[in-house]
Every structure is written in C-alpha cells, then in structure tokens.
Amino acid sequence: MAGLENYDFQNLSNAAEKIVLGELARQLDQCKQDVCRCNDCVVDMAAMALNMVKPLYRCSLLGELYTAEAKNDTAYLKSIEEAVGLAIDRVCSNPGHA
Ligand SMILES: [Zn+2]
C-alpha cells in the first residue's frame, strides 16, 4: 500500500492546543497550591488536558476561524477549563517528572 510521504501535513494542527495552553497558563498563574512547574509536569498536564477535550483539527489558515469560533463557545471553553483543572490535579498527585 502506498504511503503518504508525498503529502505535506505541516499545516495539519489541532487548534485546541492553543486554547488549552492559554488556559493552562492562566490556571497555573492563579493556582495557590504547590504545583510542580518543571517541564515534564507541565507538558504532561497539557497532554492530559488535550486528551480530554474535543480536538479542533484544521488543515489551513481557516483554522484561525475555528479558534475564534471556539473562543465564543462557552460550553467548549468550560470543558477546557475543567480538563485543565483535572490535569493539574492528576499531575500533582502523580508527577510527570522522574
Ligand atoms: Zn515536575
């Protein structure tokens, strides 16, 4: 079977990433509890939160529209807020660092 090596997937990206990272930054900034902010833990939090929310894959600049639309979708934003909160809690009790 032919592979897809002749295609360019560079523009394929998940617009949810941007929103999740923004929310993660906001919550870490406000977080009063002792949360480990080492690279391993924070990347782990982002991955965990991203696995919980609906992805917003896009393949072109049109994706910016998705992002703008999602930013007005309160139910979606709420789900991201919850996912990020949960991810922070989970990494706190089970740190991503060695
Ligand atoms: Zn850590």
PDB file of N, CA and C and ligand atoms in Angstrom:
ATOM      1  N   MET A   1       0.830  -1.194   0.000  1.00  0.00           N
ATOM      2  CA  MET A   1       0.000   0.000   0.000  1.00  0.00           C
ATOM      3  C   MET A   1       0.873   1.255   0.000  1.00  0.00           C
ATOM      4  N   ALA A   2       0.486   2.219  -0.799  1.00  0.00           N
ATOM      5  CA  ALA A   2       1.268   3.448  -0.901  1.00  0.00           C
ATOM      6  C   ALA A   2       1.163   4.266   0.378  1.00  0.00           C
ATOM      7  N   GLY A   3       2.256   4.874   0.773  1.00  0.00           N
ATOM      8  CA  GLY A   3       2.241   5.732   1.963  1.00  0.00           C
ATOM      9  C   GLY A   3       1.813   7.128   1.582  1.00  0.00           C
ATOM     10  N   LEU A   4       1.932   8.020   2.525  1.00  0.00           N
ATOM     11  CA  LEU A   4       1.513   9.403   2.271  1.00  0.00           C
ATOM     12  C   LEU A   4       2.713  10.339   2.284  1.00  0.00           C
ATOM     13  N   GLU A   5       3.895   9.762   1.925  1.00  0.00           N
ATOM     14  CA  GLU A   5       5.093  10.597   2.050  1.00  0.00           C
ATOM     15  C   GLU A   5       5.151  11.769   1.074  1.00  0.00           C
ATOM     16  N   ASN A   6       4.305  11.742   0.057  1.00  0.00           N
ATOM     17  CA  ASN A   6       4.302  12.877  -0.880  1.00  0.00           C
ATOM     18  C   ASN A   6       3.367  14.019  -0.451  1.00  0.00           C
ATOM     19  N   TYR A   7       2.725  13.832   0.651  1.00  0.00           N
ATOM     20  CA  TYR A   7       1.808  14.874   1.119  1.00  0.00           C
ATOM     21  C   TYR A   7       2.461  15.701   2.220  1.00  0.00           C
ATOM     22  N   ASP A   8       2.021  16.908   2.303  1.00  0.00           N
ATOM     23  CA  ASP A   8       2.588  17.796   3.302  1.00  0.00           C
ATOM     24  C   ASP A   8       1.577  17.999   4.434  1.00  0.00           C
ATOM     25  N   PHE A   9       1.898  17.452   5.587  1.00  0.00           N
ATOM     26  CA  PHE A   9       0.965  17.548   6.716  1.00  0.00           C
ATOM     27  C   PHE A   9       1.337  18.676   7.674  1.00  0.00           C
ATOM     28  N   GLN A  10       2.210  19.533   7.210  1.00  0.00           N
ATOM     29  CA  GLN A  10       2.692  20.574   8.095  1.00  0.00           C
ATOM     30  C   GLN A  10       1.609  21.519   8.601  1.00  0.00           C
ATOM     31  N   ASN A  11       0.615  21.732   7.758  1.00  0.00           N
ATOM     32  CA  ASN A  11      -0.444  22.654   8.164  1.00  0.00           C
ATOM     33  C   ASN A  11      -1.544  21.984   8.977  1.00  0.00           C
ATOM     34  N   LEU A  12      -1.363  20.691   9.185  1.00  0.00           N
ATOM     35  CA  LEU A  12      -2.359  19.985   9.983  1.00  0.00           C
ATOM     36  C   LEU A  12      -2.059  20.244  11.451  1.00  0.00           C
ATOM     37  N   SER A  13      -2.984  20.888  12.123  1.00  0.00           N
ATOM     38  CA  SER A  13      -2.722  21.127  13.537  1.00  0.00           C
ATOM     39  C   SER A  13      -4.025  21.186  14.321  1.00  0.00           C
ATOM     40  N   ASN A  14      -3.882  21.001  15.593  1.00  0.00           N
ATOM     41  CA  ASN A  14      -5.036  20.962  16.478  1.00  0.00           C
ATOM     42  C   ASN A  14      -5.199  22.326  17.150  1.00  0.00           C
ATOM     43  N   ALA A  15      -6.215  23.053  16.729  1.00  0.00           N
ATOM     44  CA  ALA A  15      -6.406  24.407  17.261  1.00  0.00           C
ATOM     45  C   ALA A  15      -6.753  24.391  18.749  1.00  0.00           C
ATOM     46  N   ALA A  16      -7.160  23.227  19.266  1.00  0.00           N
ATOM     47  CA  ALA A  16      -7.475  23.137  20.690  1.00  0.00           C
ATOM     48  C   ALA A  16      -6.210  23.372  21.523  1.00  0.00           C
ATOM     49  N   GLU A  17      -5.053  23.047  20.931  1.00  0.00           N
ATOM     50  CA  GLU A  17      -3.785  23.196  21.636  1.00  0.00           C
ATOM     51  C   GLU A  17      -3.575  24.613  22.166  1.00  0.00           C
ATOM     52  N   LYS A  18      -3.807  25.561  21.284  1.00  0.00           N
ATOM     53  CA  LYS A  18      -3.600  26.962  21.620  1.00  0.00           C
ATOM     54  C   LYS A  18      -4.488  27.371  22.805  1.00  0.00           C
ATOM     55  N   ILE A  19      -5.737  26.934  22.732  1.00  0.00           N
ATOM     56  CA  ILE A  19      -6.695  27.310  23.775  1.00  0.00           C
ATOM     57  C   ILE A  19      -6.340  26.616  25.095  1.00  0.00           C
ATOM     58  N   VAL A  20      -5.970  25.329  25.001  1.00  0.00           N
ATOM     59  CA  VAL A  20      -5.616  24.579  26.214  1.00  0.00           C
ATOM     60  C   VAL A  20      -4.363  25.184  26.863  1.00  0.00           C
ATOM     61  N   LEU A  21      -3.360  25.521  26.056  1.00  0.00           N
ATOM     62  CA  LEU A  21      -2.131  26.091  26.618  1.00  0.00           C
ATOM     63  C   LEU A  21      -2.400  27.444  27.272  1.00  0.00           C
ATOM     64  N   GLY A  22      -3.287  28.221  26.665  1.00  0.00           N
ATOM     65  CA  GLY A  22      -3.647  29.510  27.252  1.00  0.00           C
ATOM     66  C   GLY A  22      -4.326  29.328  28.591  1.00  0.00           C
ATOM     67  N   GLU A  23      -5.233  28.363  28.642  1.00  0.00           N
ATOM     68  CA  GLU A  23      -5.961  28.088  29.881  1.00  0.00           C
ATOM     69  C   GLU A  23      -5.028  27.519  30.947  1.00  0.00           C
ATOM     70  N   LEU A  24      -4.094  26.672  30.523  1.00  0.00           N
ATOM     71  CA  LEU A  24      -3.130  26.082  31.457  1.00  0.00           C
ATOM     72  C   LEU A  24      -2.269  27.192  32.076  1.00  0.00           C
ATOM     73  N   ALA A  25      -1.835  28.117  31.257  1.00  0.00           N
ATOM     74  CA  ALA A  25      -1.024  29.238  31.756  1.00  0.00           C
ATOM     75  C   ALA A  25      -1.829  30.038  32.775  1.00  0.00           C
ATOM     76  N   ARG A  26      -3.084  30.283  32.454  1.00  0.00           N
ATOM     77  CA  ARG A  26      -3.948  31.072  33.337  1.00  0.00           C
ATOM     78  C   ARG A  26      -4.132  30.367  34.686  1.00  0.00           C
ATOM     79  N   GLN A  27      -4.449  29.054  34.633  1.00  0.00           N
ATOM     80  CA  GLN A  27      -4.693  28.330  35.885  1.00  0.00           C
ATOM     81  C   GLN A  27      -3.425  28.163  36.722  1.00  0.00           C
ATOM     82  N   LEU A  28      -2.291  27.935  36.064  1.00  0.00           N
ATOM     83  CA  LEU A  28      -1.039  27.796  36.817  1.00  0.00           C
ATOM     84  C   LEU A  28      -0.690  29.115  37.500  1.00  0.00           C
ATOM     85  N   ASP A  29      -1.027  30.185  36.821  1.00  0.00           N
ATOM     86  CA  ASP A  29      -0.745  31.514  37.343  1.00  0.00           C
ATOM     87  C   ASP A  29      -1.580  31.810  38.592  1.00  0.00           C
ATOM     88  N   GLN A  30      -2.812  31.321  38.584  1.00  0.00           N
ATOM     89  CA  GLN A  30      -3.724  31.595  39.696  1.00  0.00           C
ATOM     90  C   GLN A  30      -3.650  30.559  40.799  1.00  0.00           C
ATOM     91  N   CYS A  31      -3.011  29.423  40.466  1.00  0.00           N
ATOM     92  CA  CYS A  31      -3.006  28.291  41.374  1.00  0.00           C
ATOM     93  C   CYS A  31      -2.231  28.600  42.651  1.00  0.00           C
ATOM     94  N   LYS A  32      -2.899  28.406  43.788  1.00  0.00           N
ATOM     95  CA  LYS A  32      -2.244  28.691  45.061  1.00  0.00           C
ATOM     96  C   LYS A  32      -1.546  27.457  45.625  1.00  0.00           C
ATOM     97  N   GLN A  33      -1.986  26.275  45.194  1.00  0.00           N
ATOM     98  CA  GLN A  33      -1.359  25.082  45.736  1.00  0.00           C
ATOM     99  C   GLN A  33       0.023  24.883  45.120  1.00  0.00           C
ATOM    100  N   ASP A  34       0.776  24.025  45.782  1.00  0.00           N
ATOM    101  CA  ASP A  34       2.151  23.794  45.387  1.00  0.00           C
ATOM    102  C   ASP A  34       2.194  22.847  44.187  1.00  0.00           C
ATOM    103  N   VAL A  35       2.211  23.424  42.999  1.00  0.00           N
ATOM    104  CA  VAL A  35       2.207  22.622  41.785  1.00  0.00           C
ATOM    105  C   VAL A  35       3.604  22.612  41.182  1.00  0.00           C
ATOM    106  N   CYS A  36       4.078  21.428  40.815  1.00  0.00           N
ATOM    107  CA  CYS A  36       5.392  21.360  40.187  1.00  0.00           C
ATOM    108  C   CYS A  36       5.292  21.967  38.784  1.00  0.00           C
ATOM    109  N   ARG A  37       6.183  22.894  38.489  1.00  0.00           N
ATOM    110  CA  ARG A  37       6.160  23.535  37.173  1.00  0.00           C
ATOM    111  C   ARG A  37       7.369  23.157  36.335  1.00  0.00           C
ATOM    112  N   CYS A  38       7.925  21.970  36.579  1.00  0.00           N
ATOM    113  CA  CYS A  38       9.051  21.556  35.754  1.00  0.00           C
ATOM    114  C   CYS A  38       8.518  21.211  34.364  1.00  0.00           C
ATOM    115  N   ASN A  39       9.386  21.171  33.398  1.00  0.00           N
ATOM    116  CA  ASN A  39       8.964  20.947  32.020  1.00  0.00           C
ATOM    117  C   ASN A  39       8.152  19.655  31.865  1.00  0.00           C
ATOM    118  N   ASP A  40       8.634  18.566  32.469  1.00  0.00           N
ATOM    119  CA  ASP A  40       7.944  17.281  32.347  1.00  0.00           C
ATOM    120  C   ASP A  40       6.511  17.358  32.844  1.00  0.00           C
ATOM    121  N   CYS A  41       6.319  17.980  34.002  1.00  0.00           N
ATOM    122  CA  CYS A  41       4.988  18.041  34.593  1.00  0.00           C
ATOM    123  C   CYS A  41       4.051  18.924  33.775  1.00  0.00           C
ATOM    124  N   VAL A  42       4.536  20.069  33.357  1.00  0.00           N
ATOM    125  CA  VAL A  42       3.663  20.999  32.624  1.00  0.00           C
ATOM    126  C   VAL A  42       3.279  20.432  31.251  1.00  0.00           C
ATOM    127  N   VAL A  43       4.234  19.797  30.576  1.00  0.00           N
ATOM    128  CA  VAL A  43       3.925  19.185  29.280  1.00  0.00           C
ATOM    129  C   VAL A  43       2.943  18.031  29.483  1.00  0.00           C
ATOM    130  N   ASP A  44       3.123  17.307  30.581  1.00  0.00           N
ATOM    131  CA  ASP A  44       2.227  16.216  30.929  1.00  0.00           C
ATOM    132  C   ASP A  44       0.800  16.733  31.146  1.00  0.00           C
ATOM    133  N   MET A  45       0.683  17.856  31.837  1.00  0.00           N
ATOM    134  CA  MET A  45      -0.631  18.466  32.083  1.00  0.00           C
ATOM    135  C   MET A  45      -1.299  18.830  30.755  1.00  0.00           C
ATOM    136  N   ALA A  46      -0.517  19.425  29.861  1.00  0.00           N
ATOM    137  CA  ALA A  46      -1.062  19.832  28.566  1.00  0.00           C
ATOM    138  C   ALA A  46      -1.546  18.608  27.790  1.00  0.00           C
ATOM    139  N   ALA A  47      -0.749  17.557  27.766  1.00  0.00           N
ATOM    140  CA  ALA A  47      -1.120  16.348  27.030  1.00  0.00           C
ATOM    141  C   ALA A  47      -2.379  15.734  27.623  1.00  0.00           C
ATOM    142  N   MET A  48      -2.425  15.678  28.937  1.00  0.00           N
ATOM    143  CA  MET A  48      -3.574  15.078  29.605  1.00  0.00           C
ATOM    144  C   MET A  48      -4.840  15.870  29.316  1.00  0.00           C
ATOM    145  N   ALA A  49      -4.758  17.182  29.429  1.00  0.00           N
ATOM    146  CA  ALA A  49      -5.929  18.017  29.169  1.00  0.00           C
ATOM    147  C   ALA A  49      -6.361  17.875  27.708  1.00  0.00           C
ATOM    148  N   LEU A  50      -5.384  17.844  26.803  1.00  0.00           N
ATOM    149  CA  LEU A  50      -5.721  17.741  25.376  1.00  0.00           C
ATOM    150  C   LEU A  50      -6.400  16.416  25.050  1.00  0.00           C
ATOM    151  N   ASN A  51      -6.066  15.380  25.792  1.00  0.00           N
ATOM    152  CA  ASN A  51      -6.712  14.091  25.546  1.00  0.00           C
ATOM    153  C   ASN A  51      -8.151  14.073  26.045  1.00  0.00           C
ATOM    154  N   MET A  52      -8.491  15.026  26.869  1.00  0.00           N
ATOM    155  CA  MET A  52      -9.849  15.052  27.425  1.00  0.00           C
ATOM    156  C   MET A  52     -10.801  15.936  26.630  1.00  0.00           C
ATOM    157  N   VAL A  53     -10.264  16.868  25.868  1.00  0.00           N
ATOM    158  CA  VAL A  53     -11.154  17.792  25.160  1.00  0.00           C
ATOM    159  C   VAL A  53     -11.320  17.417  23.692  1.00  0.00           C
ATOM    160  N   LYS A  54     -12.375  17.933  23.108  1.00  0.00           N
ATOM    161  CA  LYS A  54     -12.640  17.666  21.698  1.00  0.00           C
ATOM    162  C   LYS A  54     -11.557  18.351  20.861  1.00  0.00           C
ATOM    163  N   PRO A  55     -10.907  17.584  19.998  1.00  0.00           N
ATOM    164  CA  PRO A  55      -9.877  18.208  19.163  1.00  0.00           C
ATOM    165  C   PRO A  55     -10.485  19.145  18.132  1.00  0.00           C
ATOM    166  N   LEU A  56      -9.696  20.092  17.683  1.00  0.00           N
ATOM    167  CA  LEU A  56     -10.156  21.044  16.666  1.00  0.00           C
ATOM    168  C   LEU A  56      -9.141  21.043  15.536  1.00  0.00           C
ATOM    169  N   TYR A  57      -9.031  19.908  14.864  1.00  0.00           N
ATOM    170  CA  TYR A  57      -8.044  19.825  13.794  1.00  0.00           C
ATOM    171  C   TYR A  57      -8.427  20.699  12.618  1.00  0.00           C
ATOM    172  N   ARG A  58      -7.408  21.281  12.056  1.00  0.00           N
ATOM    173  CA  ARG A  58      -7.602  22.127  10.893  1.00  0.00           C
ATOM    174  C   ARG A  58      -6.450  21.862   9.936  1.00  0.00           C
ATOM    175  N   CYS A  59      -6.639  22.238   8.681  1.00  0.00           N
ATOM    176  CA  CYS A  59      -5.571  21.976   7.722  1.00  0.00           C
ATOM    177  C   CYS A  59      -5.228  23.224   6.922  1.00  0.00           C
ATOM    178  N   SER A  60      -5.654  24.368   7.387  1.00  0.00           N
ATOM    179  CA  SER A  60      -5.312  25.590   6.664  1.00  0.00           C
ATOM    180  C   SER A  60      -5.477  26.786   7.581  1.00  0.00           C
ATOM    181  N   LEU A  61      -5.312  27.939   7.015  1.00  0.00           N
ATOM    182  CA  LEU A  61      -5.471  29.164   7.795  1.00  0.00           C
ATOM    183  C   LEU A  61      -6.893  29.335   8.291  1.00  0.00           C
ATOM    184  N   LEU A  62      -7.803  28.648   7.623  1.00  0.00           N
ATOM    185  CA  LEU A  62      -9.199  28.677   8.051  1.00  0.00           C
ATOM    186  C   LEU A  62      -9.332  28.296   9.517  1.00  0.00           C
ATOM    187  N   GLY A  63      -8.343  27.576   9.987  1.00  0.00           N
ATOM    188  CA  GLY A  63      -8.344  27.145  11.374  1.00  0.00           C
ATOM    189  C   GLY A  63      -8.438  28.298  12.345  1.00  0.00           C
ATOM    190  N   GLU A  64      -7.902  29.426  11.952  1.00  0.00           N
ATOM    191  CA  GLU A  64      -7.987  30.592  12.838  1.00  0.00           C
ATOM    192  C   GLU A  64      -9.447  30.936  13.114  1.00  0.00           C
ATOM    193  N   LEU A  65     -10.272  30.669  12.110  1.00  0.00           N
ATOM    194  CA  LEU A  65     -11.703  30.909  12.286  1.00  0.00           C
ATOM    195  C   LEU A  65     -12.283  29.950  13.314  1.00  0.00           C
ATOM    196  N   TYR A  66     -11.861  28.698  13.232  1.00  0.00           N
ATOM    197  CA  TYR A  66     -12.303  27.703  14.220  1.00  0.00           C
ATOM    198  C   TYR A  66     -11.956  28.186  15.615  1.00  0.00           C
ATOM    199  N   THR A  67     -10.709  28.640  15.749  1.00  0.00           N
ATOM    200  CA  THR A  67     -10.245  29.082  17.060  1.00  0.00           C
ATOM    201  C   THR A  67     -11.105  30.235  17.556  1.00  0.00           C
ATOM    202  N   ALA A  68     -11.360  31.190  16.680  1.00  0.00           N
ATOM    203  CA  ALA A  68     -12.178  32.331  17.068  1.00  0.00           C
ATOM    204  C   ALA A  68     -13.574  31.876  17.454  1.00  0.00           C
ATOM    205  N   GLU A  69     -14.111  30.941  16.698  1.00  0.00           N
ATOM    206  CA  GLU A  69     -15.449  30.428  16.969  1.00  0.00           C
ATOM    207  C   GLU A  69     -15.477  29.698  18.311  1.00  0.00           C
ATOM    208  N   ALA A  70     -14.463  28.858  18.533  1.00  0.00           N
ATOM    209  CA  ALA A  70     -14.396  28.085  19.773  1.00  0.00           C
ATOM    210  C   ALA A  70     -14.285  29.015  20.975  1.00  0.00           C
ATOM    211  N   LYS A  71     -13.630  30.150  20.780  1.00  0.00           N
ATOM    212  CA  LYS A  71     -13.454  31.075  21.889  1.00  0.00           C
ATOM    213  C   LYS A  71     -14.765  31.728  22.309  1.00  0.00           C
ATOM    214  N   ASN A  72     -15.770  31.632  21.439  1.00  0.00           N
ATOM    215  CA  ASN A  72     -17.090  32.164  21.789  1.00  0.00           C
ATOM    216  C   ASN A  72     -18.039  31.067  22.249  1.00  0.00           C
ATOM    217  N   ASP A  73     -17.533  29.844  22.230  1.00  0.00           N
ATOM    218  CA  ASP A  73     -18.368  28.702  22.593  1.00  0.00           C
ATOM    219  C   ASP A  73     -18.174  28.418  24.091  1.00  0.00           C
ATOM    220  N   THR A  74     -19.082  28.931  24.905  1.00  0.00           N
ATOM    221  CA  THR A  74     -18.882  28.833  26.350  1.00  0.00           C
ATOM    222  C   THR A  74     -18.858  27.391  26.846  1.00  0.00           C
ATOM    223  N   ALA A  75     -19.657  26.509  26.234  1.00  0.00           N
ATOM    224  CA  ALA A  75     -19.661  25.106  26.668  1.00  0.00           C
ATOM    225  C   ALA A  75     -18.293  24.480  26.390  1.00  0.00           C
ATOM    226  N   TYR A  76     -17.730  24.804  25.244  1.00  0.00           N
ATOM    227  CA  TYR A  76     -16.418  24.254  24.887  1.00  0.00           C
ATOM    228  C   TYR A  76     -15.339  24.803  25.820  1.00  0.00           C
ATOM    229  N   LEU A  77     -15.398  26.091  26.079  1.00  0.00           N
ATOM    230  CA  LEU A  77     -14.410  26.699  26.972  1.00  0.00           C
ATOM    231  C   LEU A  77     -14.500  26.120  28.374  1.00  0.00           C
ATOM    232  N   LYS A  78     -15.738  25.860  28.789  1.00  0.00           N
ATOM    233  CA  LYS A  78     -15.961  25.275  30.109  1.00  0.00           C
ATOM    234  C   LYS A  78     -15.329  23.878  30.160  1.00  0.00           C
ATOM    235  N   SER A  79     -15.479  23.102  29.086  1.00  0.00           N
ATOM    236  CA  SER A  79     -14.906  21.756  29.066  1.00  0.00           C
ATOM    237  C   SER A  79     -13.376  21.837  29.111  1.00  0.00           C
ATOM    238  N   ILE A  80     -12.808  22.837  28.501  1.00  0.00           N
ATOM    239  CA  ILE A  80     -11.351  23.011  28.545  1.00  0.00           C
ATOM    240  C   ILE A  80     -10.902  23.403  29.943  1.00  0.00           C
ATOM    241  N   GLU A  81     -11.662  24.297  30.554  1.00  0.00           N
ATOM    242  CA  GLU A  81     -11.349  24.741  31.906  1.00  0.00           C
ATOM    243  C   GLU A  81     -11.330  23.548  32.864  1.00  0.00           C
ATOM    244  N   GLU A  82     -12.342  22.692  32.742  1.00  0.00           N
ATOM    245  CA  GLU A  82     -12.433  21.518  33.613  1.00  0.00           C
ATOM    246  C   GLU A  82     -11.305  20.532  33.339  1.00  0.00           C
ATOM    247  N   ALA A  83     -11.031  20.299  32.055  1.00  0.00           N
ATOM    248  CA  ALA A  83      -9.976  19.348  31.677  1.00  0.00           C
ATOM    249  C   ALA A  83      -8.625  19.816  32.214  1.00  0.00           C
ATOM    250  N   VAL A  84      -8.355  21.109  32.102  1.00  0.00           N
ATOM    251  CA  VAL A  84      -7.074  21.637  32.576  1.00  0.00           C
ATOM    252  C   VAL A  84      -6.978  21.512  34.102  1.00  0.00           C
ATOM    253  N   GLY A  85      -8.074  21.815  34.790  1.00  0.00           N
ATOM    254  CA  GLY A  85      -8.096  21.693  36.247  1.00  0.00           C
ATOM    255  C   GLY A  85      -7.825  20.270  36.687  1.00  0.00           C
ATOM    256  N   LEU A  86      -8.482  19.329  36.004  1.00  0.00           N
ATOM    257  CA  LEU A  86      -8.306  17.912  36.314  1.00  0.00           C
ATOM    258  C   LEU A  86      -6.875  17.463  36.040  1.00  0.00           C
ATOM    259  N   ALA A  87      -6.339  17.914  34.915  1.00  0.00           N
ATOM    260  CA  ALA A  87      -4.973  17.529  34.536  1.00  0.00           C
ATOM    261  C   ALA A  87      -3.971  18.032  35.574  1.00  0.00           C
ATOM    262  N   ILE A  88      -4.168  19.263  36.054  1.00  0.00           N
ATOM    263  CA  ILE A  88      -3.258  19.808  37.076  1.00  0.00           C
ATOM    264  C   ILE A  88      -3.344  18.955  38.343  1.00  0.00           C
ATOM    265  N   ASP A  89      -4.564  18.631  38.769  1.00  0.00           N
ATOM    266  CA  ASP A  89      -4.750  17.799  39.969  1.00  0.00           C
ATOM    267  C   ASP A  89      -4.061  16.443  39.819  1.00  0.00           C
ATOM    268  N   ARG A  90      -4.280  15.836  38.654  1.00  0.00           N
ATOM    269  CA  ARG A  90      -3.722  14.495  38.449  1.00  0.00           C
ATOM    270  C   ARG A  90      -2.207  14.505  38.436  1.00  0.00           C
ATOM    271  N   VAL A  91      -1.621  15.484  37.771  1.00  0.00           N
ATOM    272  CA  VAL A  91      -0.161  15.535  37.710  1.00  0.00           C
ATOM    273  C   VAL A  91       0.396  15.850  39.098  1.00  0.00           C
ATOM    274  N   CYS A  92      -0.357  16.642  39.879  1.00  0.00           N
ATOM    275  CA  CYS A  92       0.062  16.946  41.251  1.00  0.00           C
ATOM    276  C   CYS A  92       0.165  15.684  42.078  1.00  0.00           C
ATOM    277  N   SER A  93      -0.815  14.796  41.953  1.00  0.00           N
ATOM    278  CA  SER A  93      -0.776  13.597  42.779  1.00  0.00           C
ATOM    279  C   SER A  93       0.084  12.512  42.148  1.00  0.00           C
ATOM    280  N   ASN A  94       0.452  12.683  40.888  1.00  0.00           N
ATOM    281  CA  ASN A  94       1.260  11.688  40.209  1.00  0.00           C
ATOM    282  C   ASN A  94       2.186  12.411  39.229  1.00  0.00           C
ATOM    283  N   PRO A  95       3.237  13.051  39.749  1.00  0.00           N
ATOM    284  CA  PRO A  95       4.084  13.939  38.936  1.00  0.00           C
ATOM    285  C   PRO A  95       4.672  13.282  37.679  1.00  0.00           C
ATOM    286  N   GLY A  96       4.785  14.093  36.635  1.00  0.00           N
ATOM    287  CA  GLY A  96       5.301  13.623  35.376  1.00  0.00           C
ATOM    288  C   GLY A  96       6.824  13.493  35.344  1.00  0.00           C
ATOM    289  N   HIS A  97       7.500  14.134  36.325  1.00  0.00           N
ATOM    290  CA  HIS A  97       8.963  14.063  36.335  1.00  0.00           C
ATOM    291  C   HIS A  97       9.459  12.761  36.932  1.00  0.00           C
ATOM    292  N   ALA A  98      10.675  12.408  36.593  1.00  0.00           N
ATOM    293  CA  ALA A  98      11.221  11.136  37.078  1.00  0.00           C
ATOM    294  C   ALA A  98      11.617  11.264  38.549  1.00  0.00           C
TER     295      ALA A  98
HETATM  296 ZN    ZN B   1       7.753  18.083  37.923  1.00  0.00          ZN
END
